[in-house]
Amino acid sequence: MNPSQTAQSTAAIESLLAFWADGGVDAMLLDVAVDRIEAGKFVPPPPPARLPAVAPTPIRPGQPDVGVALAKAQAAAAAAQDLAQLAEAISAFDGCSLRFEGAARQAVFYRGRPDAPLVVVGEGPGAEEDAQGLPFVGRAGQLLDRMLAAAGLTDQVFITNTVFWRPPGNRTPTPAEQLICQPFVERAIALVKPKMLLLVGGASAKSMLKKEEGILSLRGRWFEWRSTTGEMELPAMPTLHPAFLLRQPAAKKRAWSDLLTLAERLDRPERPA
Ligand code: URA
């Protein structure tokens, strides 16, 4: 190829990549998510024959199984005495494979009030969240903010997710990934001490409430969320994910009704026990 042909083909490739990126395609995925935690460990494919053979190295430090990762997460979360320490513990945690698969930049922990009466739990960070290190700052997050503002809840929220690293290609986090991150989510709730939870999207609601039903059936109903140890119990309301609402604007009225129900209960003075 001469230099002018090379330049043309580079321009064509760049243009094709830009076309896919505009359409939201920013990762290459298999048809079915590979649960590398369940699989036990990830061994990269052998190098192509024409490259000098290099001993295969695990992509992430040895991670024998979910039980070991969970025990590590429990110990790290329990040791954190405040949100700053918890943020450090999450950043240092290497037991969730998402950290080595989907996240390009960093762990995404929380934004909002550290003593908020309402904890909002989403599914997992996306590309924008990964870039900024804050949850719900992309298009879905902007819609969530508008909805919270309309319900008068802007200054009343602590916002986090069931997992702290972006799943590759924004796939749904697996139950094992959510389980491993759960001690950190529960420790955050224990430190914030909210009055109630808003569970945003099916993957959040199912994981937090240990339910199998879909979000269309769970949303708008009150559940009692209970921490793994049984020490904390809080009213929890599942609602539709703003990313779903961006695709299905007609469903906004259902999410709006959920938020009003929640805001009304949040405002209500607590009855003496
Ligand atoms: N969707 C989520 O569930 N969480 C985020 O932080 C961003 C998008």
Tab-separated table of C-alpha atoms and ligand atoms in Angstrom:
chain	number	residue	atom	x	y	z
A	1	MET	CA	0.000	0.000	0.000
A	2	ASN	CA	1.373	3.450	-0.836
A	3	PRO	CA	1.220	6.303	1.741
A	4	SER	CA	-1.887	7.832	0.214
A	5	GLN	CA	-3.732	4.464	0.257
A	6	THR	CA	-2.663	3.935	3.904
A	7	ALA	CA	-4.019	7.380	4.858
A	8	GLN	CA	-7.295	6.628	3.062
A	9	SER	CA	-7.776	3.294	4.770
A	10	THR	CA	-6.918	4.833	8.200
A	11	ALA	CA	-9.519	7.536	7.581
A	12	ALA	CA	-12.075	4.885	6.566
A	13	ILE	CA	-11.412	2.849	9.722
A	14	GLU	CA	-11.622	5.964	11.924
A	15	SER	CA	-14.855	6.983	10.288
A	16	LEU	CA	-16.357	3.506	10.805
A	17	LEU	CA	-15.293	3.481	14.482
A	18	ALA	CA	-16.766	6.968	14.992
A	19	PHE	CA	-20.008	5.762	13.395
A	20	TRP	CA	-20.222	2.849	15.868
A	21	ALA	CA	-19.230	5.049	18.819
A	22	ASP	CA	-22.022	7.521	17.928
A	23	GLY	CA	-24.414	4.604	18.027
A	24	GLY	CA	-23.217	3.739	21.541
A	25	VAL	CA	-21.067	0.770	20.550
A	26	ASP	CA	-17.923	1.135	22.644
A	27	ALA	CA	-17.040	-2.469	23.452
A	28	MET	CA	-16.998	-5.854	21.759
A	29	LEU	CA	-18.988	-8.527	23.545
A	30	LEU	CA	-19.794	-12.180	23.281
A	31	ASP	CA	-23.477	-13.102	22.891
A	32	VAL	CA	-23.533	-14.457	26.431
A	33	ALA	CA	-21.767	-12.819	29.387
A	34	VAL	CA	-18.884	-14.877	30.715
A	35	ASP	CA	-19.025	-15.062	34.491
A	36	ARG	CA	-15.336	-15.237	35.253
A	37	ILE	CA	-15.899	-15.294	38.989
A	38	GLU	CA	-18.093	-18.388	38.707
A	39	ALA	CA	-15.605	-19.957	36.384
A	40	GLY	CA	-13.048	-19.672	39.159
A	41	LYS	CA	-10.215	-18.045	37.335
A	42	PHE	CA	-9.546	-16.477	33.999
A	43	VAL	CA	-6.754	-17.797	31.836
A	44	PRO	CA	-6.169	-15.649	28.767
A	45	PRO	CA	-6.133	-17.403	25.380
A	46	PRO	CA	-2.686	-18.503	24.161
A	47	PRO	CA	-0.809	-15.883	22.142
A	48	PRO	CA	-0.979	-16.174	18.324
A	49	ALA	CA	1.558	-18.661	16.970
A	50	ARG	CA	3.635	-16.006	15.176
A	51	LEU	CA	4.394	-14.133	18.423
A	52	PRO	CA	7.130	-15.448	20.691
A	53	ALA	CA	5.455	-17.661	23.293
A	54	VAL	CA	4.882	-15.893	26.595
A	55	ALA	CA	3.713	-17.759	29.685
A	56	PRO	CA	-0.015	-16.991	30.152
A	57	THR	CA	-0.509	-14.560	33.027
A	58	PRO	CA	-3.849	-14.154	34.791
A	59	ILE	CA	-5.531	-10.857	33.899
A	60	ARG	CA	-6.190	-10.211	37.574
A	61	PRO	CA	-4.519	-11.388	40.740
A	62	GLY	CA	-5.458	-14.919	41.784
A	63	GLN	CA	-9.132	-15.100	42.710
A	64	PRO	CA	-10.011	-18.613	43.796
A	65	ASP	CA	-13.765	-18.253	44.311
A	66	VAL	CA	-16.715	-16.133	45.243
A	67	GLY	CA	-16.584	-17.208	48.899
A	68	VAL	CA	-13.016	-15.966	49.327
A	69	ALA	CA	-13.763	-12.657	47.573
A	70	LEU	CA	-16.906	-12.198	49.661
A	71	ALA	CA	-15.033	-12.834	52.918
A	72	LYS	CA	-12.412	-10.261	51.858
A	73	ALA	CA	-15.123	-7.733	51.024
A	74	GLN	CA	-16.846	-8.338	54.367
A	75	ALA	CA	-13.623	-7.783	56.311
A	76	ALA	CA	-12.687	-4.655	54.330
A	77	ALA	CA	-16.173	-3.157	54.614
A	78	ALA	CA	-16.486	-3.865	58.333
A	79	ALA	CA	-13.142	-2.164	59.023
A	80	ALA	CA	-14.254	1.109	57.407
A	81	GLN	CA	-15.307	3.581	60.090
A	82	ASP	CA	-16.595	6.294	57.751
A	83	LEU	CA	-17.402	6.873	54.077
A	84	ALA	CA	-13.885	8.095	53.267
A	85	GLN	CA	-12.401	4.856	54.614
A	86	LEU	CA	-15.062	2.865	52.801
A	87	ALA	CA	-14.200	4.648	49.532
A	88	GLU	CA	-10.543	3.745	50.074
A	89	ALA	CA	-11.425	0.132	50.850
A	90	ILE	CA	-13.477	-0.139	47.643
A	91	SER	CA	-10.691	1.401	45.537
A	92	ALA	CA	-8.179	-1.052	46.988
A	93	PHE	CA	-10.463	-4.096	46.639
A	94	ASP	CA	-9.361	-6.570	43.956
A	95	GLY	CA	-11.951	-9.296	44.536
A	96	CYS	CA	-14.505	-8.163	41.911
A	97	SER	CA	-13.479	-9.141	38.388
A	98	LEU	CA	-15.316	-6.118	36.931
A	99	ARG	CA	-12.413	-4.042	38.160
A	100	PHE	CA	-10.215	-5.807	35.611
A	101	GLU	CA	-12.775	-6.261	32.838
A	102	GLY	CA	-15.129	-3.335	32.338
A	103	ALA	CA	-13.684	-0.436	34.274
A	104	ALA	CA	-11.293	1.623	32.209
A	105	ARG	CA	-10.513	4.153	34.895
A	106	GLN	CA	-11.670	3.766	38.468
A	107	ALA	CA	-14.087	2.594	41.110
A	108	VAL	CA	-17.364	4.519	41.259
A	109	PHE	CA	-18.734	4.737	44.791
A	110	TYR	CA	-21.242	7.476	45.616
A	111	ARG	CA	-22.415	11.020	45.252
A	112	GLY	CA	-24.821	13.011	47.394
A	113	ARG	CA	-25.351	13.650	51.067
A	114	PRO	CA	-23.385	11.451	53.497
A	115	ASP	CA	-26.287	11.639	55.994
A	116	ALA	CA	-29.122	11.447	53.460
A	117	PRO	CA	-32.538	10.163	54.524
A	118	LEU	CA	-32.814	8.335	51.184
A	119	VAL	CA	-30.248	5.944	49.675
A	120	VAL	CA	-30.697	5.360	45.939
A	121	VAL	CA	-29.158	2.109	44.655
A	122	GLY	CA	-28.683	1.743	40.893
A	123	GLU	CA	-27.339	-1.214	38.932
A	124	GLY	CA	-23.765	-0.332	38.023
A	125	PRO	CA	-21.669	2.450	36.503
A	126	GLY	CA	-21.622	3.167	32.765
A	127	ALA	CA	-18.944	4.790	30.599
A	128	GLU	CA	-19.536	8.340	31.834
A	129	GLU	CA	-19.565	7.220	35.461
A	130	ASP	CA	-16.311	5.310	34.904
A	131	ALA	CA	-14.751	8.439	33.375
A	132	GLN	CA	-15.882	10.780	36.175
A	133	GLY	CA	-15.766	8.390	39.139
A	134	LEU	CA	-19.307	9.321	40.179
A	135	PRO	CA	-22.561	7.363	39.840
A	136	PHE	CA	-25.427	8.434	37.604
A	137	VAL	CA	-23.747	11.289	35.761
A	138	GLY	CA	-24.551	10.175	32.184
A	139	ARG	CA	-27.836	10.657	30.330
A	140	ALA	CA	-29.743	8.283	32.618
A	141	GLY	CA	-28.300	10.062	35.655
A	142	GLN	CA	-29.397	13.435	34.344
A	143	LEU	CA	-32.937	12.118	33.972
A	144	LEU	CA	-32.758	10.638	37.489
A	145	ASP	CA	-31.665	14.057	38.810
A	146	ARG	CA	-34.590	15.776	37.045
A	147	MET	CA	-37.019	13.255	38.521
A	148	LEU	CA	-35.571	13.620	42.032
A	149	ALA	CA	-35.717	17.426	41.679
A	150	ALA	CA	-39.341	17.321	40.548
A	151	ALA	CA	-40.207	15.199	43.597
A	152	GLY	CA	-38.327	17.629	45.893
A	153	LEU	CA	-35.696	15.011	46.754
A	154	THR	CA	-32.518	16.569	45.319
A	155	ASP	CA	-30.853	17.324	48.650
A	156	GLN	CA	-32.095	14.203	50.353
A	157	VAL	CA	-30.188	11.509	48.487
A	158	PHE	CA	-27.051	9.404	48.696
A	159	ILE	CA	-26.636	7.675	45.320
A	160	THR	CA	-24.686	4.462	44.769
A	161	ASN	CA	-24.864	1.170	42.825
A	162	THR	CA	-24.903	-2.591	43.418
A	163	VAL	CA	-21.403	-2.824	41.847
A	164	PHE	CA	-18.613	-0.241	41.790
A	165	TRP	CA	-16.936	-0.929	38.460
A	166	ARG	CA	-18.427	-0.608	34.997
A	167	PRO	CA	-19.557	-3.956	33.568
A	168	PRO	CA	-18.053	-4.388	30.068
A	169	GLY	CA	-20.326	-2.962	27.391
A	170	ASN	CA	-22.789	-1.933	30.131
A	171	ARG	CA	-24.086	-5.460	30.534
A	172	THR	CA	-26.115	-6.247	33.633
A	173	PRO	CA	-23.889	-7.138	36.594
A	174	THR	CA	-24.012	-10.856	37.438
A	175	PRO	CA	-25.457	-12.015	40.796
A	176	ALA	CA	-21.925	-13.107	41.830
A	177	GLU	CA	-20.503	-9.640	41.103
A	178	GLN	CA	-23.343	-8.055	43.063
A	179	LEU	CA	-22.885	-10.489	45.948
A	180	ILE	CA	-19.183	-9.691	46.234
A	181	CYS	CA	-19.871	-5.927	46.305
A	182	GLN	CA	-22.816	-6.288	48.705
A	183	PRO	CA	-20.818	-5.896	51.975
A	184	PHE	CA	-19.674	-2.455	50.757
A	185	VAL	CA	-23.229	-1.444	49.814
A	186	GLU	CA	-24.502	-2.596	53.200
A	187	ARG	CA	-21.690	-0.811	55.044
A	188	ALA	CA	-22.514	2.385	53.134
A	189	ILE	CA	-26.147	2.080	54.202
A	190	ALA	CA	-25.062	1.455	57.809
A	191	LEU	CA	-22.880	4.590	57.783
A	192	VAL	CA	-25.431	6.852	56.073
A	193	LYS	CA	-28.332	5.578	58.232
A	194	PRO	CA	-31.136	6.519	55.804
A	195	LYS	CA	-34.846	6.178	56.493
A	196	MET	CA	-35.501	4.285	53.282
A	197	LEU	CA	-34.116	2.968	49.993
A	198	LEU	CA	-35.010	3.614	46.361
A	199	LEU	CA	-33.949	0.658	44.189
A	200	VAL	CA	-33.483	1.762	40.618
A	201	GLY	CA	-33.926	-0.890	37.946
A	202	GLY	CA	-34.533	-4.628	37.974
A	203	ALA	CA	-30.921	-5.682	38.637
A	204	SER	CA	-30.818	-3.480	41.738
A	205	ALA	CA	-34.257	-4.449	43.058
A	206	LYS	CA	-33.728	-8.187	42.549
A	207	SER	CA	-30.285	-8.203	44.117
A	208	MET	CA	-31.154	-6.007	47.104
A	209	LEU	CA	-34.466	-7.710	47.857
A	210	LYS	CA	-33.472	-11.253	46.814
A	211	LYS	CA	-36.495	-11.445	44.502
A	212	GLU	CA	-36.947	-13.201	41.203
A	213	GLU	CA	-39.856	-11.096	39.890
A	214	GLY	CA	-39.279	-8.548	37.129
A	215	ILE	CA	-39.134	-4.824	37.811
A	216	LEU	CA	-42.514	-4.194	36.179
A	217	SER	CA	-44.091	-6.276	38.907
A	218	LEU	CA	-41.828	-5.094	41.776
A	219	ARG	CA	-41.976	-1.343	41.087
A	220	GLY	CA	-44.192	0.938	43.112
A	221	ARG	CA	-44.552	-1.542	46.003
A	222	TRP	CA	-43.056	-1.275	49.465
A	223	PHE	CA	-40.712	-4.037	50.606
A	224	GLU	CA	-38.748	-4.489	53.798
A	225	TRP	CA	-35.055	-4.591	52.908
A	226	ARG	CA	-32.977	-6.532	55.414
A	227	SER	CA	-29.166	-6.534	55.633
A	228	THR	CA	-27.369	-9.883	55.361
A	229	THR	CA	-26.715	-9.981	59.100
A	230	GLY	CA	-30.331	-9.017	59.820
A	231	GLU	CA	-29.135	-6.012	61.845
A	232	MET	CA	-30.696	-3.386	59.568
A	233	GLU	CA	-34.197	-3.222	58.162
A	234	LEU	CA	-35.524	-0.417	55.999
A	235	PRO	CA	-38.527	0.227	53.770
A	236	ALA	CA	-37.476	-0.083	50.125
A	237	MET	CA	-39.246	0.973	46.935
A	238	PRO	CA	-38.164	-0.446	43.554
A	239	THR	CA	-38.729	1.759	40.522
A	240	LEU	CA	-37.987	1.808	36.794
A	241	HIS	CA	-34.457	2.589	35.648
A	242	PRO	CA	-34.045	6.005	33.977
A	243	ALA	CA	-32.171	4.320	31.096
A	244	PHE	CA	-35.367	2.326	30.454
A	245	LEU	CA	-37.402	5.533	30.686
A	246	LEU	CA	-35.198	7.156	28.047
A	247	ARG	CA	-36.152	4.303	25.712
A	248	GLN	CA	-39.790	4.101	26.856
A	249	PRO	CA	-40.867	7.655	27.773
A	250	ALA	CA	-44.480	6.514	28.166
A	251	ALA	CA	-43.405	4.611	31.306
A	252	LYS	CA	-42.267	7.848	33.024
A	253	LYS	CA	-45.637	8.322	34.660
A	254	ARG	CA	-45.194	5.039	36.550
A	255	ALA	CA	-41.759	6.064	37.861
A	256	TRP	CA	-43.179	9.469	38.746
A	257	SER	CA	-45.953	7.882	40.745
A	258	ASP	CA	-43.352	5.699	42.579
A	259	LEU	CA	-41.287	8.768	43.487
A	260	LEU	CA	-44.324	10.653	44.777
A	261	THR	CA	-45.328	7.694	46.950
A	262	LEU	CA	-41.785	7.547	48.329
A	263	ALA	CA	-41.486	11.331	48.865
A	264	GLU	CA	-44.782	11.356	50.715
A	265	ARG	CA	-43.564	8.630	53.128
A	266	LEU	CA	-40.199	10.330	53.568
A	267	ASP	CA	-41.929	13.563	54.621
A	268	ARG	CA	-44.266	11.811	57.010
A	269	PRO	CA	-43.227	12.234	60.652
A	270	GLU	CA	-42.137	8.909	62.129
A	271	ARG	CA	-44.605	7.413	64.578
A	272	PRO	CA	-43.186	6.779	68.041
A	273	ALA	CA	-42.385	3.062	68.411
B	1	URA	N1	-26.971	3.298	35.537
B	1	URA	C1	-26.855	2.841	36.811
B	1	URA	O1	-27.563	1.918	37.215
B	1	URA	N2	-25.966	3.424	37.602
B	1	URA	C2	-25.189	4.429	37.216
B	1	URA	O2	-24.392	4.915	38.012
B	1	URA	C3	-25.318	4.895	35.887
B	1	URA	C4	-26.213	4.313	35.063
